[in-house]
XYZ file of C-alpha atoms in Angstrom:
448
model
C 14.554 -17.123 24.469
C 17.751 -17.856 22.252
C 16.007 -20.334 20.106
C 13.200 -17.550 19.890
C 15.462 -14.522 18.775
C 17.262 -16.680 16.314
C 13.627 -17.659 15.205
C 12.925 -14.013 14.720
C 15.714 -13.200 12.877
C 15.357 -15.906 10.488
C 11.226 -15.005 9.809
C 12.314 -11.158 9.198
C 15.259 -12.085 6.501
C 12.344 -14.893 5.045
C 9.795 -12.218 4.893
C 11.433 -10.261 2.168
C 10.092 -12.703 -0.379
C 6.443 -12.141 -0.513
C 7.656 -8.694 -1.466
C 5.151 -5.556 0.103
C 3.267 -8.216 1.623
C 6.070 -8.757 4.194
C 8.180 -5.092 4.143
C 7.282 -1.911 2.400
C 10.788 -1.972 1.819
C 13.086 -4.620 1.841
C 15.479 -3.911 4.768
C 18.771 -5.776 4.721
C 19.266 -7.469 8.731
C 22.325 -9.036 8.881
C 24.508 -11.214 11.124
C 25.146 -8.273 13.105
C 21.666 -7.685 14.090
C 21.483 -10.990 15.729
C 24.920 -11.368 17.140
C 24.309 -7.795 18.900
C 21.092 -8.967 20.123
C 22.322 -11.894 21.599
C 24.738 -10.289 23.437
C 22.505 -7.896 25.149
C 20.083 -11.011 25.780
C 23.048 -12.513 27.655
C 23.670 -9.924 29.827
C 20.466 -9.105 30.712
C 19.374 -12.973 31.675
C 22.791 -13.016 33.595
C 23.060 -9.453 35.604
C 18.920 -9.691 36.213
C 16.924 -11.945 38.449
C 13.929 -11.043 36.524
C 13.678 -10.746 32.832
C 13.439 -7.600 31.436
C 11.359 -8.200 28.723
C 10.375 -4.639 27.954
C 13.940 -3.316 28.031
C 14.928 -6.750 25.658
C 12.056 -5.427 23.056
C 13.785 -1.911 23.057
C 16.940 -2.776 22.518
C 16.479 -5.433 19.712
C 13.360 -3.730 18.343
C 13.758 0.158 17.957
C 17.471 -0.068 18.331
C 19.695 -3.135 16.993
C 16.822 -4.526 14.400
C 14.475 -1.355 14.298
C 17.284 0.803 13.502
C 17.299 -0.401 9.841
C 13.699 -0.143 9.048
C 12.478 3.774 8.298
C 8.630 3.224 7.170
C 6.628 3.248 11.046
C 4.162 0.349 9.378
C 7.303 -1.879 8.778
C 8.316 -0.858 12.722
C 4.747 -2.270 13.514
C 5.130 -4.974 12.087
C 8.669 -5.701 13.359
C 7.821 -5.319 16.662
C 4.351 -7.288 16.737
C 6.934 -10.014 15.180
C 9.161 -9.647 18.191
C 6.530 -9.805 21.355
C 5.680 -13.392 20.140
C 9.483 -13.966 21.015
C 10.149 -11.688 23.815
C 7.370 -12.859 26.096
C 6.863 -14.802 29.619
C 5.154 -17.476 27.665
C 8.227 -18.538 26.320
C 10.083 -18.490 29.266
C 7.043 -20.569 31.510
C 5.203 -22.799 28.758
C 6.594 -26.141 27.439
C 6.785 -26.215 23.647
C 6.252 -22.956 22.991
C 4.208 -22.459 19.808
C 6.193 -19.893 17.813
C 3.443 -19.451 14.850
C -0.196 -20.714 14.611
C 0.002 -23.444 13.312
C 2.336 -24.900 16.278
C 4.474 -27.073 13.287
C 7.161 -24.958 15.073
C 7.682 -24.745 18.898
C 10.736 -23.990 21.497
C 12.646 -26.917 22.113
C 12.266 -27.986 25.849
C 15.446 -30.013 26.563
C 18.337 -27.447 27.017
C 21.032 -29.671 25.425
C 23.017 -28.087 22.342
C 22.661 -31.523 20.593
C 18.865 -31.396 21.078
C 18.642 -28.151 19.376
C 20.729 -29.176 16.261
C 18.358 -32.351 15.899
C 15.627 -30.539 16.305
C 16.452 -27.732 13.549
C 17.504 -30.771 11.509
C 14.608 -32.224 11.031
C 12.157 -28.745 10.573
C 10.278 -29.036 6.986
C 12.279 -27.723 4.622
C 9.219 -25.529 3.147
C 7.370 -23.278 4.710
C 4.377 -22.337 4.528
C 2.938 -19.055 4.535
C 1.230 -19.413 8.096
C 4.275 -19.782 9.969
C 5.163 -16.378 9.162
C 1.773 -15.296 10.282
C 0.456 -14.415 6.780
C -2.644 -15.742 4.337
C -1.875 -18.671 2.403
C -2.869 -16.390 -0.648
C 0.427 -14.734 0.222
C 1.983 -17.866 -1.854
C 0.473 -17.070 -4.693
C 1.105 -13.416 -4.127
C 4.686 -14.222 -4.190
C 5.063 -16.374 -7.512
C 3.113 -13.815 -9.166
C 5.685 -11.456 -8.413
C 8.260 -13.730 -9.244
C 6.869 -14.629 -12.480
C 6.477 -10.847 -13.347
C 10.324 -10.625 -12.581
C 10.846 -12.771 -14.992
C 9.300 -11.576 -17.684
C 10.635 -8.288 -17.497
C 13.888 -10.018 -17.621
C 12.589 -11.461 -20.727
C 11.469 -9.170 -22.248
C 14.909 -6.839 -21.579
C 16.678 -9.280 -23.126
C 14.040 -9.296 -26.576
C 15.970 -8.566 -29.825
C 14.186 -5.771 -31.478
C 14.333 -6.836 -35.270
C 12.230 -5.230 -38.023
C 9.111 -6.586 -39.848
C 8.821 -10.288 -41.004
C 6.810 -11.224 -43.935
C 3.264 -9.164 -43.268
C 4.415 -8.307 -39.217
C 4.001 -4.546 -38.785
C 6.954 -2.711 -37.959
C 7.955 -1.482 -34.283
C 7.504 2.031 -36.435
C 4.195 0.784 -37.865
C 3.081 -0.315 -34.297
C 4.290 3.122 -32.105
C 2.403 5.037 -35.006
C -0.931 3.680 -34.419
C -0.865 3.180 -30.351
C 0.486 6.945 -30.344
C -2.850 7.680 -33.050
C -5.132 5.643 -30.371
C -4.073 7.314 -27.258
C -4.633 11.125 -28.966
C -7.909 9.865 -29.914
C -9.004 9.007 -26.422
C -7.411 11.907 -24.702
C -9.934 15.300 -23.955
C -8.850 18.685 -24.474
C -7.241 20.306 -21.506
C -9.657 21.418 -18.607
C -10.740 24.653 -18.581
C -9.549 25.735 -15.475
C -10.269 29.896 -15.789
C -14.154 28.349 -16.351
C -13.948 26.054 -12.949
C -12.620 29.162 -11.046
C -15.969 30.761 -11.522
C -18.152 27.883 -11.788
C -16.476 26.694 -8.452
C -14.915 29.939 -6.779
C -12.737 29.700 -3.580
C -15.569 29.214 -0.784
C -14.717 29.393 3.021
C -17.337 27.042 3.764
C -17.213 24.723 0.398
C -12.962 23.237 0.390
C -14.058 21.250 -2.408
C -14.112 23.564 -4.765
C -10.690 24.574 -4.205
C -10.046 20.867 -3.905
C -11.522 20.373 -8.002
C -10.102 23.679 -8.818
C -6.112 22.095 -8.107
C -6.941 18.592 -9.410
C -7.444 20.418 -13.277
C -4.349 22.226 -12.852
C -2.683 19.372 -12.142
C -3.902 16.517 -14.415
C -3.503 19.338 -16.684
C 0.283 19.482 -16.960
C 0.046 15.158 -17.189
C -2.521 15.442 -19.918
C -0.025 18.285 -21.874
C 3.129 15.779 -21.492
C 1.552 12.964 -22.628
C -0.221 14.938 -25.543
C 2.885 16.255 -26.720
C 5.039 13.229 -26.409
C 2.684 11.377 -28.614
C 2.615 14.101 -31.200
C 6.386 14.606 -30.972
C 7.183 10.172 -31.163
C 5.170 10.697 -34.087
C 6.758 13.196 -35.952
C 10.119 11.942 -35.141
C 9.370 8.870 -36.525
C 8.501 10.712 -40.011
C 11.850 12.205 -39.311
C 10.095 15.535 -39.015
C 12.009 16.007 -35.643
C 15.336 14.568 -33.793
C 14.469 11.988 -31.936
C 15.879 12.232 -28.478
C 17.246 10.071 -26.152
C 13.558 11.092 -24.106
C 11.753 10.367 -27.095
C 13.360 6.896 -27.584
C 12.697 5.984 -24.040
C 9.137 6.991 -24.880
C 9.511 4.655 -28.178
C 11.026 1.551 -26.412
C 8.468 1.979 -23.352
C 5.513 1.949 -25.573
C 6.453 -1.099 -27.043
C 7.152 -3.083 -24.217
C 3.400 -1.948 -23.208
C 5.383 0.126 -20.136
C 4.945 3.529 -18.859
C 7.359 5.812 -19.924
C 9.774 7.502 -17.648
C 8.458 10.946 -19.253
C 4.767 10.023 -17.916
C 6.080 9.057 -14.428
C 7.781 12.384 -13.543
C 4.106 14.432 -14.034
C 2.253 11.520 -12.675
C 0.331 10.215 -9.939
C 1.853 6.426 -8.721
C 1.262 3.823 -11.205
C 2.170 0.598 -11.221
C -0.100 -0.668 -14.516
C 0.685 -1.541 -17.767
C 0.561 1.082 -20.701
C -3.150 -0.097 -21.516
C -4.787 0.175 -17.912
C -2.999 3.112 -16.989
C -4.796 5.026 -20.152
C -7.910 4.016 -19.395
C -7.754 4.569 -15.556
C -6.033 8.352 -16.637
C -9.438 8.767 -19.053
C -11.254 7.650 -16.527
C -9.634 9.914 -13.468
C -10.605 13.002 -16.004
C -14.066 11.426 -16.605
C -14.456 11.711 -12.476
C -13.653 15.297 -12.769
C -15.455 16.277 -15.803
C -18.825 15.177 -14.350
C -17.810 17.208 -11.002
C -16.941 19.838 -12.574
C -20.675 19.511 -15.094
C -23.102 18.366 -11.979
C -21.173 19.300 -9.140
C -19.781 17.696 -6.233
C -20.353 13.581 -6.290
C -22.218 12.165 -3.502
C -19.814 9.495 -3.488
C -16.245 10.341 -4.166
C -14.304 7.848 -6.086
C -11.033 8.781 -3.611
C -8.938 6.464 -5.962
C -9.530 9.042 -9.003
C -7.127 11.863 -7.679
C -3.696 12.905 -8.219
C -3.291 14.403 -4.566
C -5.415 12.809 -2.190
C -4.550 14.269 1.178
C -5.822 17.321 -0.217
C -9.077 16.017 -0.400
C -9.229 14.787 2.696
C -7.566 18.084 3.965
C -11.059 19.739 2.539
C -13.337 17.196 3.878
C -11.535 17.945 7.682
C -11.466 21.771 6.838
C -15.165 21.920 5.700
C -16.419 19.982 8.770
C -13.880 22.518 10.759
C -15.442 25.739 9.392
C -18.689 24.494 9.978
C -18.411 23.600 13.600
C -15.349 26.375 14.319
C -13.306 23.864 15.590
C -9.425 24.069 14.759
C -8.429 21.649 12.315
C -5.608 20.423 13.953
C -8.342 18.815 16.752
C -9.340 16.574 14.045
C -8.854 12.978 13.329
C -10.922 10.753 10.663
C -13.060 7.914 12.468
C -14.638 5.758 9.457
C -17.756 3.492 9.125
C -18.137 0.884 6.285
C -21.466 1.230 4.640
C -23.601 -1.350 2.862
C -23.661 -2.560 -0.674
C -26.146 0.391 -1.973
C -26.720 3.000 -4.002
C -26.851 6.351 -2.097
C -29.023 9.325 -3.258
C -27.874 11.851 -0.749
C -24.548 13.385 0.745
C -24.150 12.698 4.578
C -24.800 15.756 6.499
C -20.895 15.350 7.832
C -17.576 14.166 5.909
C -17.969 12.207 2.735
C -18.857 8.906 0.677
C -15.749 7.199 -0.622
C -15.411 4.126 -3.368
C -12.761 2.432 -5.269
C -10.610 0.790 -2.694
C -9.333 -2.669 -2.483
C -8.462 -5.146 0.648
C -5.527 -7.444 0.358
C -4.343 -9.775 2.487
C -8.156 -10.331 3.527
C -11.867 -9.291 2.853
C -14.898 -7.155 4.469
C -17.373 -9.432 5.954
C -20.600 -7.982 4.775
C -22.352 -10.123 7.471
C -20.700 -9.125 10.402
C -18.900 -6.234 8.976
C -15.961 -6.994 10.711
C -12.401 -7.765 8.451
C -12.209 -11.502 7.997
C -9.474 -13.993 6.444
C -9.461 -13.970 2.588
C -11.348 -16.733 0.303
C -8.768 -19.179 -0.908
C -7.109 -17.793 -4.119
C -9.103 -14.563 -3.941
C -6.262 -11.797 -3.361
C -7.781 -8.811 -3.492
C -11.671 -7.635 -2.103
C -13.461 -5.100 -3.074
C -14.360 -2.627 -0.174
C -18.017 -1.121 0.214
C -18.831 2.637 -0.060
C -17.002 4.075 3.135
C -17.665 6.945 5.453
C -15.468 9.519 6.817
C -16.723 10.989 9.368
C -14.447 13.740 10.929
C -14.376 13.750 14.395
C -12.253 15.416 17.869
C -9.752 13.561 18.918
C -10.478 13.230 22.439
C -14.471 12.333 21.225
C -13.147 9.199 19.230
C -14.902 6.307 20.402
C -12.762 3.403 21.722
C -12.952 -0.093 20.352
C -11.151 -3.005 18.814
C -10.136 -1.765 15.781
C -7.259 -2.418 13.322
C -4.860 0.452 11.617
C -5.264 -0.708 8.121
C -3.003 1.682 6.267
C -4.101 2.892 2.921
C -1.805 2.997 -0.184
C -2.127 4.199 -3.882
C 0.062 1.091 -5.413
C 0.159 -2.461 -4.162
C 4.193 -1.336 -3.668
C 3.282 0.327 -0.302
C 6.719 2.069 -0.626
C 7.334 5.829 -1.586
C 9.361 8.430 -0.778
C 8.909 11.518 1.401
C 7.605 14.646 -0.892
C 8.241 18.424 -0.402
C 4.544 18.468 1.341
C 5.453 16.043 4.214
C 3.531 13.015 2.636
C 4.889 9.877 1.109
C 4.285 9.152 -2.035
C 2.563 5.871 -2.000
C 0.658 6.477 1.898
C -2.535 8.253 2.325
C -3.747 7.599 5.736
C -4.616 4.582 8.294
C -8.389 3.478 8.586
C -9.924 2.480 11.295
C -11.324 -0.934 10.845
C -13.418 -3.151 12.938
C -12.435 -6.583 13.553
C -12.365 -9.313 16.010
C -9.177 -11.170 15.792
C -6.340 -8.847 17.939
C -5.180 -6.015 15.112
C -1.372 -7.807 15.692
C -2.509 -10.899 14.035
C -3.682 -8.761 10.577
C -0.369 -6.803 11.152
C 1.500 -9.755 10.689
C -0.496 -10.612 7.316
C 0.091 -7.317 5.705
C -3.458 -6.658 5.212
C -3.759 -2.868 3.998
C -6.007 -1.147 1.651
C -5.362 -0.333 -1.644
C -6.402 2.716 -4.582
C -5.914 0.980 -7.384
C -4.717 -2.710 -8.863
C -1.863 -3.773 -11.259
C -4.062 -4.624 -13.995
């Protein structure tokens, strides 16, 4: 059981490096963690004739170890890491496999010298399996690490003027600015959508539309007015500011600017994508707001989407009088189809992505990913609002959904993090610990 908690320690400090793929956040265990832990393990195995494994996974899970970590999908994941350790298996089987692929097992001779030979001669690289994940996770991993350093790169640019017939960083600015105002729409009209789509008690969607204009409203005025005011600045028609240089220096890097971020929805694309997915979020609610409710929602396209799902719960609430609060989402993947009509309860959704696996379409169950294929799309899904105490039991797996492949956000004024919508409940037949481990979650959008 040593050998295993020193095990565990190591795999949770290791995991850090495939990034969100191992931690939401990367949490910094220490020495003290283990020597604590060890300790208690001590004292238990010695003042105890049987094991108490259950107090064991307390202590070093939710207290010594779990005591760090402050997202609850990280604590999943910590503590589906620990019950391989902190098991009767360990104890009662020889050669103990500690990950799948059983390269790694507990030593059975008790003998310190045995151990140190034996951790001597462990491969010096590890693969992605041992710490319970995809083999994609790899490549996962050195993408990140390449993006690192090209961001380092490109901090460290020089930013010289033109050479020979190169345009100027001036020059350039000018025309992306002049390309982005030529893309954008006028504001929405949101006195029009009030009585177009007037508050309803038994229609939340309309309220739903109503807020998403306001609100991609105030994005579409910043980034209207930065544009015009980078412009003018650089005619020297206006000071520029130390906002409006960030704004400059962003653009040219092809970044976001800080400006944007504040009035925007998570983002984690380049300056390209993340115009075209904006034009394309106001596309979504142009057409609502022209033909009226989708029949599919594209639950990717909004700013706030818990308050879409808040109308979806409240309009199913209304309709049955049942209090909203008696309410959970259960969710059924659909087929690869066109669909004409609106289910008669909850709503079509589109536009997420799997990673760390894929959706069998055959036996609609989650399955391991195709080599070198990172990210699946996911069918048209439906949410299906449902009582609590009527949700039907069955092996399912938690698969939390998040706007950014970051996972990580911080806790707004509403009571939602930034970056979390909501778990789904996913079919599968493996045990839901083993695509815990992986890090498989959904996904609103890409990096590209």
């Amino acid at each position: 059981m040593l050998f295993g908690l020193c095990f565990f320690h190591a795999l949770l400090q290791e995991r850090r490096k495939f990034g969100p793929l191992g931690w939401n956040i990367p949490y910094e265990f220490n020495e003290t963690d283990l020597r604590i832990s060890v300790q208690q393990l001590s004292m238990f195995l010695n003042q105890y004739e049987e094991i108490p494994f259950e107090a064991l996974t307390y202590l070093a899970g939710e207290c010594n170890y779990g005591g760090r970590v402050t997202d609850d999908h990280d604590r999943r994941t910590l503590l589906t890491i620990l019950n391989r350790f902190y098991c009767k298996d360990i104890v009662l089987q020889k050669s103990y496999a500690l990950e799948p692929s059983k390269q790694y097992c507990a030593p059975n001779d008790d003998d310190y010298d045995h151990y140190l030979e034996y951790i001597k001669n462990l491969p010096l690289n590890q693969s992605p399996e041992v710490f319970g994940m995809h083999a994609n996770a790899d490549i996962t991993k050195e993408q990140q690490e390449t993006q690192l350093l090209f961001n380092n790169i490109l901090k460290t640019q020089a930013r010289s003027g033109s050479r020979g017939k190169q345009k100027t960083p001036d020059q350039m600015i000018m025309e992306v600015a002049a390309d982005i105002l030529g893309k954008l729409p006028a504001n929405f009209d949101t006195e029009s959508a009030l009585k177009r789509y007037p508050t309803d008690y038994n229609q939340s969607m309309n309220t739903v539309l109503v807020q998403e204009m306001v609100r991609f409203n105030v994005l579409l005025s910043v980034i209207r007015n930065s544009l015009l005011n980078i412009q003018k600045a650089i005619k020297g028609l206006v000071v520029m500011s130390s906002d409006l240089e960030e704004v400059f220096q962003s653009m040219l890097s092809g970044k976001i600017p800080r400006m944007w971020m504040e009035k925007s929805y998570p983002s984690l694309k380049p300056l390209g994508g993340y115009i075209s997915d904006f034009c394309a979020r106001l596309f979504f609610l142009e057409e609502w707001f022209d033909n009226g409710p989708p029949i599919v929602y594209w639950i990717s396209r909004f700013y706030f989407t818990q308050a879409f799902l808040t109308g979806v719960q409240q309009n199913y609430a209304r309709k049955f009088t049942i209090p909203i609060d008696y309410l959970i989402f259960d969710f059924e993947v659909m087929d690869d189809k066109e669909y004409k009509q609106p289910p008669s309860d909850g709503a079509y959704v589109k536009g997420l992505f799997m990673e760390g696996a894929r959706w069998d379409r055959k036996t609609k169950r989650i399955n391991e990913s195709h080599p070198k294929q990172l990210h699946d799309v996911m069918p048209v899904i439906l949410l299906k609002p449902t009582k609590k105490d009527q949700l039907e039991e069955r092996l399912v797996y938690d698969a939390p959904v998040y706007k950014t492949s970051e996972r990580r956000g911080t806790l707004s004024t509403t009571g939602h993090s930034t970056n979390f919508v909501l778990d789904m409940r996913l079919p599968t037949e493996k045990p839901p610990q083993y695509w815990v481990q992986q890090g498989v979650a959904l996904l609103c959008q890409l990096d590209n």
